[in-house]
Amino acid sequence: MNYRAIYAIYRFEMARTGRTLLQSIVSPVISTALYFVVFGAAIGSRIQAIDGVSYGAFIVPGLIMLSLLTHSISNASFGIYFPKFVGTIYELLSAPISFAEATVAYVGAAATKSVILGAIILATAALFVPLQVEHPFWMAAFLVLTAVTFSLFGFVIGIWADGFEKLQFVPMLVVTPLTFLGGSFYSIEMLPPFWQWVSLFNPVVYLVNGFRWSFHGTADVGIAVSLAMTLGILAICLAVVWWIFKTGWRLKN
Amino acid sequence: MRPIIQVTGLTKSYASGFQALKGVDLEIRAGEIFALLGPNGAGKTTMISIICGIVRPSAGRVLADGHDIIEQWREARSLIGLVPQELSTDAFETVWATVSFSRGLFGKPRNTAHIERVLRDLSLWDKKDSKIMTLSGGMKRRVMIAKALSHEPRILFLDEPTAGVDVELRRDMWGLIRRLRDTGVTIILTTHYIEEAEEMADRIGVINRGQIVLVEEKAELMRKLGRKQLTLQLAEPLAALPPSLAPYALEIAAGGMELVYTYDTRAERTGITRLLTDLASAGIRFRDLQTRQSSLEDIFVSLVTERP
């Protein structure tokens, strides 16, 4: 195991966050604060409590999940795509580091950034709404699991993408709509029965609800189902990454 | 001398059907400077990319100091440094950070003294805290060499190392490459500058259309394939050659003021003595004479054009 190489990539990626602090941390915190102002204070004050939880507190897990998913994907996809774009990927491919080690480093860095971001958004939320976390262990577990899973997904997108448009395509046009429609801002029980049924095909529903359960102790779907779904998505991402390792797809001619 | 790189039957075919390498066999000796010459698309970069692990071979085997590049890839890659043809750098990083990163990537422990030495050798020390985007093209090229040297490789591949750099920097790099060779590093360079191969290499390989056309000691190559020209500057202009000089296939040049005789250095007799005697007999006097060895470029051009 080339631990030094893993650490070198991890440090390199974390240093990149330091250079782009405004884009990586400040920007999502400001946009989250705006969500609280608009949905929590302005609109939320007119919406009834859901399962005994005020609307402002209800949307916190969904908001964190929204940022967690999009930033995990963006961080990891950009991390591996940028060396491809500027040509420095040659160094990674010629170094004595395995694909698995490179993945651990890139995904680890992207997930770390996302978890830090999630914690900052949580702290920001605490300034706007009264917050309590009923199951802190599961909250941390869902946070880390989701960050790792979607960083892996982002890593795959970064390898697949051959242009910046493709890089933005999945987070903007797939993940963000799925998150908005995945019960981030509402309980799916508020939907008509048909759309409730349709929502169950949206994997983000399970992620948001698992996370929400760890905060409020209630959710639209069972915790076991949420956990199984999260692990299932993780397994799919791992399988795809493993296949890329085997074939060198989009990395080696 | 033992080979440090052994290439056997190396083949690379792309999905399009294009065969970039056609069963290449090659041995690189430890501690030598080996120049790989070839026209664009000959397969130079493909071969280097395979040896360095960037491109997967279709068939064949490569050993780096006895380590198979596929089965023992970690050991093999640890030995190799690569400076690619393209100027590919992390624009937003500092010189120090990017060179230190390369060392870590190759699994080497932190060694600031070594990084400092490399940067000083490449005249980059003053720029160590500069972002790469602020550097000139020549400086960026040096940064890429510094990255390749950061992990103390025993084999260094330089793919067109002096492409686009000025004459002064090119001379500096030649000096650096020689110093590296003196420390025991084996250097394989590809170049379009024949002058570079002629100046630097111990041995020269020529690759054309995915096949190694020739591998030879540079001096031997020059001796074997070199032709020489004897130019006689005449005392008086000559309008036509007398019939007695016809067997020498002389050329009249400089408006009749020069006679050029081309001869083979490998021949048992060059014919120079007899030519000078026959010139005297024909009453042709000359003021001066000079000889010129054909350059490696002439040899290279003849090799790649002779074989379709």
Coordinates of C-alpha atoms in Angstrom, one line a residue:
Chain A
M1 CA 0.0 0.0 0.0
N2 CA 1.4 3.4 -1.0
Y3 CA 0.3 5.4 2.0
R4 CA 2.5 8.3 1.1
A5 CA 0.9 8.7 -2.3
I6 CA -2.6 8.5 -0.8
Y7 CA -1.6 11.2 1.7
A8 CA 0.0 13.3 -1.0
I9 CA -3.2 13.3 -3.1
Y10 CA -5.4 13.8 -0.1
R11 CA -3.4 16.8 1.0
F12 CA -3.2 18.2 -2.5
E13 CA -7.0 18.0 -2.8
M14 CA -7.6 19.5 0.6
A15 CA -5.2 22.4 -0.2
R16 CA -7.3 23.1 -3.3
T17 CA -10.3 23.7 -1.1
G18 CA -8.2 26.1 0.9
R19 CA -7.4 28.1 -2.3
T20 CA -11.1 28.1 -3.3
L21 CA -12.6 28.8 0.1
L22 CA -15.2 31.2 -1.3
Q23 CA -16.5 28.6 -3.8
S24 CA -16.1 25.6 -1.5
I25 CA -17.4 26.7 1.8
V26 CA -18.7 30.3 1.9
S27 CA -21.0 30.1 -1.1
P28 CA -23.0 27.0 0.1
V29 CA -23.2 28.5 3.6
I30 CA -24.7 31.7 2.2
S31 CA -27.1 29.9 -0.1
T32 CA -28.2 27.7 2.9
A33 CA -28.8 30.7 5.0
L34 CA -30.9 32.2 2.2
Y35 CA -33.0 29.0 2.2
F36 CA -33.6 29.4 5.9
V37 CA -34.6 33.0 5.5
V38 CA -37.0 32.2 2.6
F39 CA -38.4 28.8 3.6
G40 CA -37.8 28.9 7.3
A41 CA -38.8 32.4 8.3
A42 CA -40.8 33.9 5.4
I43 CA -42.8 30.9 4.1
G44 CA -42.2 28.4 6.9
S45 CA -43.9 30.6 9.5
R46 CA -47.2 30.0 7.7
I47 CA -46.7 26.2 7.3
Q48 CA -48.0 23.9 10.1
A49 CA -45.6 21.8 12.1
I50 CA -44.9 18.4 10.5
D51 CA -45.0 15.4 12.9
G52 CA -44.6 17.9 15.7
V53 CA -41.5 19.5 14.1
S54 CA -41.4 23.1 13.1
Y55 CA -41.0 23.6 9.3
G56 CA -37.7 25.4 9.8
A57 CA -36.3 22.5 11.7
F58 CA -37.9 20.0 9.4
I59 CA -36.0 21.2 6.3
V60 CA -32.6 21.2 8.0
P61 CA -31.7 17.5 7.1
G62 CA -33.0 18.0 3.5
L63 CA -30.9 21.2 3.1
I64 CA -27.8 19.5 4.4
M65 CA -28.4 16.5 2.2
L66 CA -28.9 18.8 -0.9
S67 CA -25.5 20.4 -0.3
L68 CA -23.9 17.1 0.7
L69 CA -25.0 15.4 -2.5
T70 CA -24.1 18.2 -5.0
H71 CA -20.8 19.1 -3.4
S72 CA -19.7 15.5 -2.9
I73 CA -20.2 14.9 -6.6
S74 CA -18.7 18.2 -7.7
N75 CA -15.6 17.9 -5.4
A76 CA -14.8 14.3 -6.5
S77 CA -15.6 14.7 -10.2
F78 CA -13.6 17.9 -10.4
G79 CA -10.7 16.4 -8.5
I80 CA -10.1 13.6 -11.0
Y81 CA -11.4 15.5 -14.1
F82 CA -9.1 18.5 -13.7
P83 CA -5.8 16.4 -14.1
K84 CA -7.4 14.8 -17.2
F85 CA -8.3 18.3 -18.5
V86 CA -4.8 19.9 -18.0
G87 CA -2.9 16.7 -18.8
T88 CA -1.3 16.1 -15.4
I89 CA -3.1 12.8 -15.2
Y90 CA 0.1 11.3 -16.8
E91 CA 1.8 11.6 -13.4
L92 CA -1.0 9.7 -11.6
L93 CA -1.0 6.9 -14.2
S94 CA 2.7 6.5 -14.2
A95 CA 3.1 6.6 -10.4
P96 CA 3.4 3.4 -8.3
I97 CA -0.2 3.9 -7.0
S98 CA -3.1 1.6 -7.6
F99 CA -6.5 2.8 -8.8
A100 CA -7.9 1.7 -5.4
E101 CA -5.4 3.9 -3.6
A102 CA -6.0 6.8 -5.9
T103 CA -9.8 6.4 -5.4
V104 CA -9.4 6.3 -1.6
A105 CA -7.4 9.5 -1.8
Y106 CA -9.7 11.5 -4.1
V107 CA -12.9 10.2 -2.7
G108 CA -11.6 10.6 0.9
A109 CA -10.7 14.2 0.2
A110 CA -14.0 14.9 -1.5
A111 CA -16.0 13.2 1.3
T112 CA -14.0 15.1 4.0
K113 CA -14.8 18.4 2.4
S114 CA -18.5 17.4 2.2
V115 CA -18.7 16.3 5.8
I116 CA -17.0 19.6 6.9
L117 CA -19.5 21.5 4.7
G118 CA -22.4 19.5 6.3
A119 CA -21.2 20.4 9.8
I120 CA -20.9 24.1 8.8
I121 CA -24.4 24.1 7.4
L122 CA -25.7 22.4 10.5
A123 CA -24.0 25.1 12.6
T124 CA -25.5 27.8 10.4
A125 CA -28.9 26.2 10.7
A126 CA -28.6 26.2 14.5
L127 CA -28.5 30.0 14.2
F128 CA -31.9 30.2 12.5
V129 CA -33.9 27.3 14.0
P130 CA -34.0 25.4 17.3
L131 CA -32.2 22.1 16.5
Q132 CA -31.9 18.8 18.3
V133 CA -30.4 15.6 17.0
E134 CA -32.1 12.6 18.5
H135 CA -29.7 10.0 17.1
P136 CA -26.2 11.6 16.8
F137 CA -24.5 8.4 15.9
W138 CA -26.8 7.7 13.0
M139 CA -26.7 11.3 12.0
A140 CA -22.9 11.1 11.7
A141 CA -23.2 7.7 10.0
F142 CA -25.6 8.9 7.4
L143 CA -23.6 12.0 6.8
V144 CA -20.3 10.1 6.2
L145 CA -22.0 7.2 4.3
T146 CA -23.8 9.7 1.9
A147 CA -20.6 11.8 1.5
V148 CA -18.5 8.8 0.6
T149 CA -21.2 7.3 -1.7
F150 CA -21.8 10.4 -3.7
S151 CA -18.1 11.2 -3.8
L152 CA -17.6 7.8 -5.4
F153 CA -20.4 8.7 -7.8
G154 CA -18.7 12.0 -8.5
F155 CA -15.4 10.2 -9.1
V156 CA -17.1 8.0 -11.7
I157 CA -18.6 11.1 -13.4
G158 CA -15.2 12.8 -13.4
I159 CA -13.7 9.8 -15.2
W160 CA -16.6 9.6 -17.6
A161 CA -16.7 13.3 -18.4
D162 CA -14.8 14.6 -21.4
G163 CA -15.9 18.2 -21.0
F164 CA -17.1 20.6 -18.4
E165 CA -20.7 20.3 -19.6
K166 CA -20.8 16.6 -18.7
L167 CA -19.2 17.4 -15.4
Q168 CA -22.1 19.7 -14.5
F169 CA -24.8 17.7 -16.2
V170 CA -25.4 15.1 -13.5
P171 CA -25.2 17.3 -10.4
M172 CA -27.3 20.1 -12.0
L173 CA -29.8 18.2 -14.0
V174 CA -30.2 14.9 -12.2
V175 CA -29.1 15.1 -8.6
T176 CA -30.5 18.6 -7.7
P177 CA -34.0 17.8 -9.2
L178 CA -34.1 14.4 -7.5
T179 CA -33.1 16.1 -4.2
F180 CA -35.8 18.8 -4.5
L181 CA -38.4 16.1 -5.4
G182 CA -37.0 13.7 -2.7
G183 CA -38.8 15.3 0.2
S184 CA -36.1 17.8 1.2
F185 CA -38.6 20.5 1.8
Y186 CA -41.8 18.4 2.4
S187 CA -43.0 15.1 3.7
I188 CA -43.9 12.8 0.8
E189 CA -47.1 12.1 2.8
M190 CA -48.2 15.5 1.7
L191 CA -48.3 14.3 -1.9
P192 CA -51.3 12.6 -3.6
P193 CA -51.1 8.8 -3.4
F194 CA -49.8 8.4 -7.0
W195 CA -46.9 10.8 -6.5
Q196 CA -46.1 9.2 -3.2
W197 CA -45.7 6.0 -5.0
V198 CA -43.6 7.6 -7.7
S199 CA -41.4 9.2 -5.0
L200 CA -40.5 5.8 -3.7
F201 CA -38.5 5.3 -6.9
N202 CA -36.4 8.3 -6.1
P203 CA -33.3 7.1 -4.2
V204 CA -32.8 10.5 -2.6
V205 CA -36.1 10.0 -0.6
Y206 CA -34.4 7.3 1.4
L207 CA -31.2 9.3 2.0
V208 CA -33.2 12.4 3.1
N209 CA -35.5 10.4 5.3
G210 CA -32.8 8.3 6.9
F211 CA -31.0 11.5 7.8
R212 CA -34.2 13.2 8.9
W213 CA -35.0 10.3 11.2
S214 CA -31.6 10.8 12.9
F215 CA -32.6 14.4 13.7
H216 CA -36.3 14.1 14.6
G217 CA -36.9 10.4 15.2
T218 CA -39.7 10.4 12.5
A219 CA -39.5 9.9 8.7
D220 CA -41.6 8.8 5.7
V221 CA -39.8 5.5 5.3
G222 CA -38.3 3.1 7.8
I223 CA -34.7 3.6 9.0
A224 CA -33.7 0.1 7.9
V225 CA -35.0 0.7 4.4
S226 CA -33.1 4.0 4.3
L227 CA -29.9 2.5 5.5
A228 CA -30.2 -0.5 3.1
M229 CA -30.9 1.9 0.2
T230 CA -27.8 4.0 1.1
L231 CA -25.6 0.9 1.3
G232 CA -27.1 -0.3 -2.0
I233 CA -26.1 2.9 -3.8
L234 CA -22.7 2.7 -2.2
A235 CA -22.4 -0.9 -3.4
I236 CA -23.4 0.1 -7.0
C237 CA -20.8 3.0 -7.0
L238 CA -18.1 0.6 -5.7
A239 CA -19.0 -1.9 -8.4
V240 CA -18.7 0.7 -11.1
V241 CA -15.4 1.9 -9.7
W242 CA -14.1 -1.6 -9.5
W243 CA -15.1 -2.2 -13.2
I244 CA -13.2 1.0 -14.1
F245 CA -10.1 -0.4 -12.3
K246 CA -10.3 -3.6 -14.2
T247 CA -10.8 -2.0 -17.6
G248 CA -8.9 1.3 -17.3
W249 CA -12.0 2.8 -19.0
R250 CA -11.5 6.5 -20.0
L251 CA -8.1 6.5 -18.2
K252 CA -5.8 4.2 -20.2
N253 CA -5.9 3.7 -23.9
Chain B
M1 CA 26.5 -3.8 -19.9
R2 CA 23.3 -5.2 -18.5
P3 CA 20.0 -4.0 -19.9
I4 CA 17.9 -1.9 -17.5
I5 CA 14.9 -2.0 -19.9
Q6 CA 14.0 -4.9 -22.0
V7 CA 11.2 -4.6 -24.5
T8 CA 10.1 -7.8 -26.2
G9 CA 7.5 -8.1 -29.0
L10 CA 5.8 -4.9 -27.9
T11 CA 2.6 -4.3 -29.9
K12 CA -0.1 -1.7 -29.6
S13 CA -3.2 -1.7 -31.6
Y14 CA -6.0 0.8 -31.1
A15 CA -9.7 0.2 -31.5
S16 CA -9.7 2.1 -34.8
G17 CA -7.4 -0.7 -36.1
F18 CA -4.3 1.6 -36.2
Q19 CA -1.2 -0.3 -35.1
A20 CA 1.1 2.1 -33.4
L21 CA 3.7 -0.5 -32.5
K22 CA 4.5 -3.7 -34.4
G23 CA 6.4 -6.2 -32.3
V24 CA 9.1 -3.9 -31.0
D25 CA 12.3 -5.5 -29.4
L26 CA 14.6 -3.1 -27.7
E27 CA 17.2 -3.2 -24.9
I28 CA 18.4 -0.1 -23.0
R29 CA 21.6 -0.4 -21.1
A30 CA 22.0 0.8 -17.6
G31 CA 23.6 4.2 -17.3
E32 CA 23.4 5.2 -21.0
I33 CA 21.8 8.1 -22.8
F34 CA 19.6 6.5 -25.5
A35 CA 18.1 8.7 -28.1
L36 CA 15.0 7.4 -29.9
L37 CA 14.5 9.1 -33.2
G38 CA 11.5 8.9 -35.5
P39 CA 9.2 11.0 -37.5
N40 CA 5.8 12.1 -36.1
G41 CA 3.5 9.1 -35.5
A42 CA 6.4 6.7 -35.6
G43 CA 5.4 5.2 -32.2
K44 CA 7.9 6.9 -29.9
T45 CA 5.5 8.4 -27.4
T46 CA 3.3 5.2 -27.5
M47 CA 6.3 3.1 -26.5
I48 CA 7.3 5.5 -23.7
S49 CA 3.7 5.6 -22.5
I50 CA 3.5 1.8 -22.3
I51 CA 6.8 1.5 -20.4
C52 CA 5.6 4.2 -18.0
G53 CA 2.2 2.5 -17.4
I54 CA 0.1 5.2 -19.1
V55 CA -1.0 3.1 -22.1
R56 CA -1.8 -0.6 -22.0
P57 CA 0.1 -2.8 -24.5
S58 CA -1.8 -5.1 -26.8
A59 CA 1.0 -7.7 -26.6
G60 CA 4.6 -8.1 -25.6
R61 CA 6.6 -7.7 -22.5
V62 CA 8.6 -4.9 -20.8
L63 CA 11.0 -5.4 -18.0
A64 CA 12.3 -2.4 -16.0
D65 CA 15.4 -3.6 -14.1
G66 CA 14.0 -7.1 -14.2
H67 CA 10.5 -6.0 -13.0
D68 CA 7.6 -6.8 -15.4
I69 CA 5.7 -3.5 -15.9
I70 CA 2.3 -5.4 -15.7
E71 CA 2.9 -8.0 -13.0
Q72 CA 5.4 -5.9 -10.8
W73 CA 4.1 -2.5 -11.8
R74 CA 4.7 -0.9 -8.5
E75 CA 8.4 -1.8 -8.4
A76 CA 8.8 -1.0 -12.1
R77 CA 7.1 2.4 -11.9
S78 CA 9.1 3.4 -8.8
L79 CA 12.2 3.3 -10.9
I80 CA 10.9 5.5 -13.7
G81 CA 10.6 9.2 -14.1
L82 CA 8.8 10.7 -17.0
V83 CA 8.9 14.1 -18.6
P84 CA 6.1 14.1 -21.2
Q85 CA 6.1 16.1 -24.4
E86 CA 3.1 18.3 -23.5
L87 CA 3.6 21.1 -21.0
S88 CA 1.1 19.7 -18.4
T89 CA 1.3 21.5 -15.1
D90 CA -0.9 22.5 -12.2
A91 CA -1.2 26.1 -13.0
F92 CA -2.4 27.3 -9.6
E93 CA 0.2 25.4 -7.5
T94 CA 3.6 26.7 -6.5
V95 CA 6.8 25.1 -7.8
W96 CA 7.7 23.8 -4.4
A97 CA 4.3 22.3 -3.8
T98 CA 4.0 20.6 -7.1
V99 CA 7.5 19.1 -7.0
S100 CA 6.9 17.9 -3.4
F101 CA 3.6 16.4 -4.5
S102 CA 5.3 14.3 -7.1
R103 CA 7.8 12.9 -4.6
G104 CA 4.9 11.9 -2.3
L105 CA 3.0 10.4 -5.2
F106 CA 5.9 8.1 -5.9
G107 CA 5.8 7.0 -2.2
K108 CA 9.1 8.7 -1.2
P109 CA 9.4 10.2 2.3
R110 CA 9.7 14.0 2.6
N111 CA 13.2 15.2 1.7
T112 CA 13.4 19.0 1.5
A113 CA 17.2 18.8 0.9
H114 CA 16.7 16.7 -2.2
I115 CA 13.9 19.0 -3.6
E116 CA 16.1 22.0 -2.9
R117 CA 19.0 20.4 -4.8
V118 CA 16.8 19.6 -7.8
L119 CA 15.4 23.1 -7.9
R120 CA 18.8 24.6 -7.6
D121 CA 20.2 22.4 -10.4
L122 CA 17.4 23.5 -12.7
S123 CA 17.7 27.2 -11.8
L124 CA 14.3 27.1 -10.2
W125 CA 15.2 27.9 -6.6
D126 CA 14.3 31.6 -7.0
K127 CA 10.9 30.6 -8.3
K128 CA 10.1 28.0 -5.7
D129 CA 7.2 30.0 -4.2
S130 CA 5.9 31.2 -7.6
K131 CA 2.7 29.8 -9.0
I132 CA 3.4 27.8 -12.1
M133 CA 1.0 29.9 -14.2
T134 CA 3.3 32.9 -13.8
L135 CA 6.3 31.0 -15.3
S136 CA 7.6 31.1 -18.9
G137 CA 7.3 28.0 -21.1
G138 CA 11.0 27.2 -20.5
M139 CA 10.6 27.4 -16.8
K140 CA 7.5 25.2 -16.9
R141 CA 9.5 22.7 -18.8
R142 CA 12.1 22.8 -16.0
V143 CA 9.4 22.3 -13.5
M144 CA 8.3 19.1 -15.3
I145 CA 11.8 17.8 -15.2
A146 CA 12.0 18.7 -11.5
K147 CA 8.8 16.7 -10.9
A148 CA 10.3 13.7 -12.6
L149 CA 13.5 14.0 -10.7
S150 CA 11.8 14.6 -7.3
H151 CA 11.5 10.9 -6.6
E152 CA 15.1 10.0 -7.6
P153 CA 14.3 7.7 -10.5
R154 CA 17.0 5.4 -11.9
I155 CA 15.4 5.6 -15.4
L156 CA 14.4 8.9 -16.9
F157 CA 12.2 9.3 -20.0
L158 CA 12.4 12.6 -21.7
D159 CA 9.9 13.0 -24.4
E160 CA 11.0 15.9 -26.6
P161 CA 12.6 17.6 -23.6
T162 CA 13.8 20.7 -25.4
A163 CA 10.8 21.2 -27.7
G164 CA 10.1 24.9 -27.7
V165 CA 12.9 26.1 -25.5
D166 CA 15.5 28.6 -26.4
V167 CA 19.1 27.7 -27.3
E168 CA 20.5 28.7 -24.0
L169 CA 18.1 26.6 -22.0
R170 CA 18.6 23.7 -24.4
R171 CA 22.3 23.9 -23.7
D172 CA 21.6 24.0 -19.9
M173 CA 19.4 21.0 -20.2
W174 CA 22.0 19.0 -22.1
G175 CA 24.4 19.8 -19.3
L176 CA 21.8 18.7 -16.7
I177 CA 21.1 15.4 -18.6
R178 CA 24.9 14.7 -18.8
R179 CA 25.2 15.3 -15.0
L180 CA 22.3 13.0 -14.4
R181 CA 23.9 10.3 -16.5
D182 CA 27.1 10.8 -14.5
T183 CA 25.1 10.0 -11.3
G184 CA 24.0 6.6 -12.8
V185 CA 20.6 7.6 -14.2
T186 CA 19.7 5.9 -17.4
I187 CA 18.2 8.4 -19.8
I188 CA 16.0 7.7 -22.8
L189 CA 15.1 10.8 -24.8
T190 CA 13.0 11.2 -27.9
T191 CA 13.8 14.2 -30.0
H192 CA 13.1 15.9 -33.3
Y193 CA 16.4 17.7 -32.9
I194 CA 18.9 15.5 -34.6
E195 CA 21.6 17.8 -33.2
E196 CA 20.4 16.9 -29.8
A197 CA 20.8 13.2 -30.3
E198 CA 24.2 13.7 -32.0
E199 CA 25.3 15.9 -29.1
M200 CA 24.0 13.8 -26.3
A201 CA 23.4 10.1 -27.1
D202 CA 25.6 7.1 -26.4
R203 CA 23.3 5.0 -28.6
I204 CA 20.6 5.8 -31.1
G205 CA 17.5 4.0 -32.0
V206 CA 15.4 4.9 -35.0
I207 CA 11.7 4.0 -35.0
N208 CA 9.5 4.3 -38.0
R209 CA 5.9 3.2 -38.5
G210 CA 5.9 1.2 -35.3
Q211 CA 9.0 -0.7 -35.9
I212 CA 12.6 -0.3 -34.7
V213 CA 14.6 0.3 -37.9
L214 CA 18.0 0.5 -36.3
V215 CA 19.8 0.6 -32.9
E216 CA 23.4 1.5 -33.0
E217 CA 26.2 3.1 -31.0
K218 CA 26.2 6.7 -32.2
A219 CA 29.9 6.7 -33.1
E220 CA 29.5 3.4 -35.0
L221 CA 26.4 4.6 -36.7
M222 CA 28.2 7.7 -37.9
R223 CA 31.1 5.6 -39.0
K224 CA 29.0 2.9 -40.8
L225 CA 26.6 5.1 -42.5
G226 CA 28.4 8.3 -42.7
R227 CA 29.5 9.7 -46.0
K228 CA 32.1 12.3 -46.4
Q229 CA 32.5 15.1 -48.9
L230 CA 35.7 16.5 -50.1
T231 CA 35.4 20.1 -51.4
L232 CA 38.2 21.5 -53.5
Q233 CA 38.3 25.3 -54.0
L234 CA 39.8 25.8 -57.4
A235 CA 42.4 28.4 -58.4
E236 CA 40.6 29.0 -61.7
P237 CA 37.0 28.5 -62.7
L238 CA 36.2 25.2 -64.5
A239 CA 33.5 25.1 -67.1
A240 CA 33.4 21.3 -67.7
L241 CA 35.1 18.2 -66.3
P242 CA 37.8 16.6 -68.5
P243 CA 36.9 13.0 -69.5
S244 CA 39.7 11.6 -67.3
L245 CA 37.8 12.7 -64.2
A246 CA 34.5 11.1 -65.1
P247 CA 34.9 8.0 -62.9
Y248 CA 34.9 10.2 -59.7
A249 CA 31.4 11.6 -60.2
L250 CA 32.5 15.0 -59.3
E251 CA 30.1 17.9 -58.9
I252 CA 30.9 21.4 -60.1
A253 CA 29.8 24.0 -57.6
A254 CA 30.1 27.7 -56.7
G255 CA 30.0 28.7 -60.4
G256 CA 32.8 26.4 -61.4
M257 CA 35.1 27.5 -58.5
E258 CA 34.5 24.3 -56.5
L259 CA 34.7 20.6 -57.1
V260 CA 32.8 18.3 -54.7
Y261 CA 33.8 14.6 -54.3
T262 CA 31.6 12.3 -52.3
Y263 CA 33.2 9.2 -50.9
D264 CA 32.4 6.3 -48.6
T265 CA 34.4 6.2 -45.3
R266 CA 33.8 2.5 -45.1
A267 CA 35.5 1.7 -48.4
E268 CA 38.9 0.1 -48.4
R269 CA 40.1 3.0 -50.6
T270 CA 38.6 6.4 -50.6
G271 CA 40.1 7.3 -53.9
I272 CA 41.3 10.7 -52.7
T273 CA 45.0 10.1 -53.5
R274 CA 44.2 9.0 -57.0
L275 CA 41.8 11.9 -57.5
L276 CA 44.4 14.5 -56.5
T277 CA 46.9 12.8 -58.8
D278 CA 44.5 12.9 -61.7
L279 CA 43.6 16.5 -61.0
A280 CA 47.2 17.5 -61.2
S281 CA 47.6 15.5 -64.5
A282 CA 44.6 17.3 -65.9
G283 CA 46.2 20.7 -65.0
I284 CA 43.5 21.6 -62.4
R285 CA 45.0 23.4 -59.5
F286 CA 43.2 24.1 -56.2
R287 CA 43.8 26.7 -53.5
D288 CA 42.2 25.0 -50.5
L289 CA 40.2 21.9 -49.5
Q290 CA 37.9 20.8 -46.8
T291 CA 36.0 17.6 -45.8
R292 CA 32.5 17.4 -44.3
Q293 CA 31.0 14.4 -42.5
S294 CA 27.3 13.7 -43.3
S295 CA 25.2 14.6 -40.2
L296 CA 23.0 12.3 -38.3
E297 CA 20.1 14.1 -39.8
D298 CA 21.2 12.9 -43.3
I299 CA 21.4 9.4 -41.9
F300 CA 18.1 9.6 -40.2
V301 CA 16.3 11.0 -43.3
S302 CA 17.8 8.3 -45.5
L303 CA 16.7 5.6 -43.0
V304 CA 13.1 6.6 -42.7
T305 CA 12.7 7.3 -46.4
E306 CA 14.4 4.2 -47.6
R307 CA 11.9 1.9 -45.9
P308 CA 8.4 2.2 -47.0

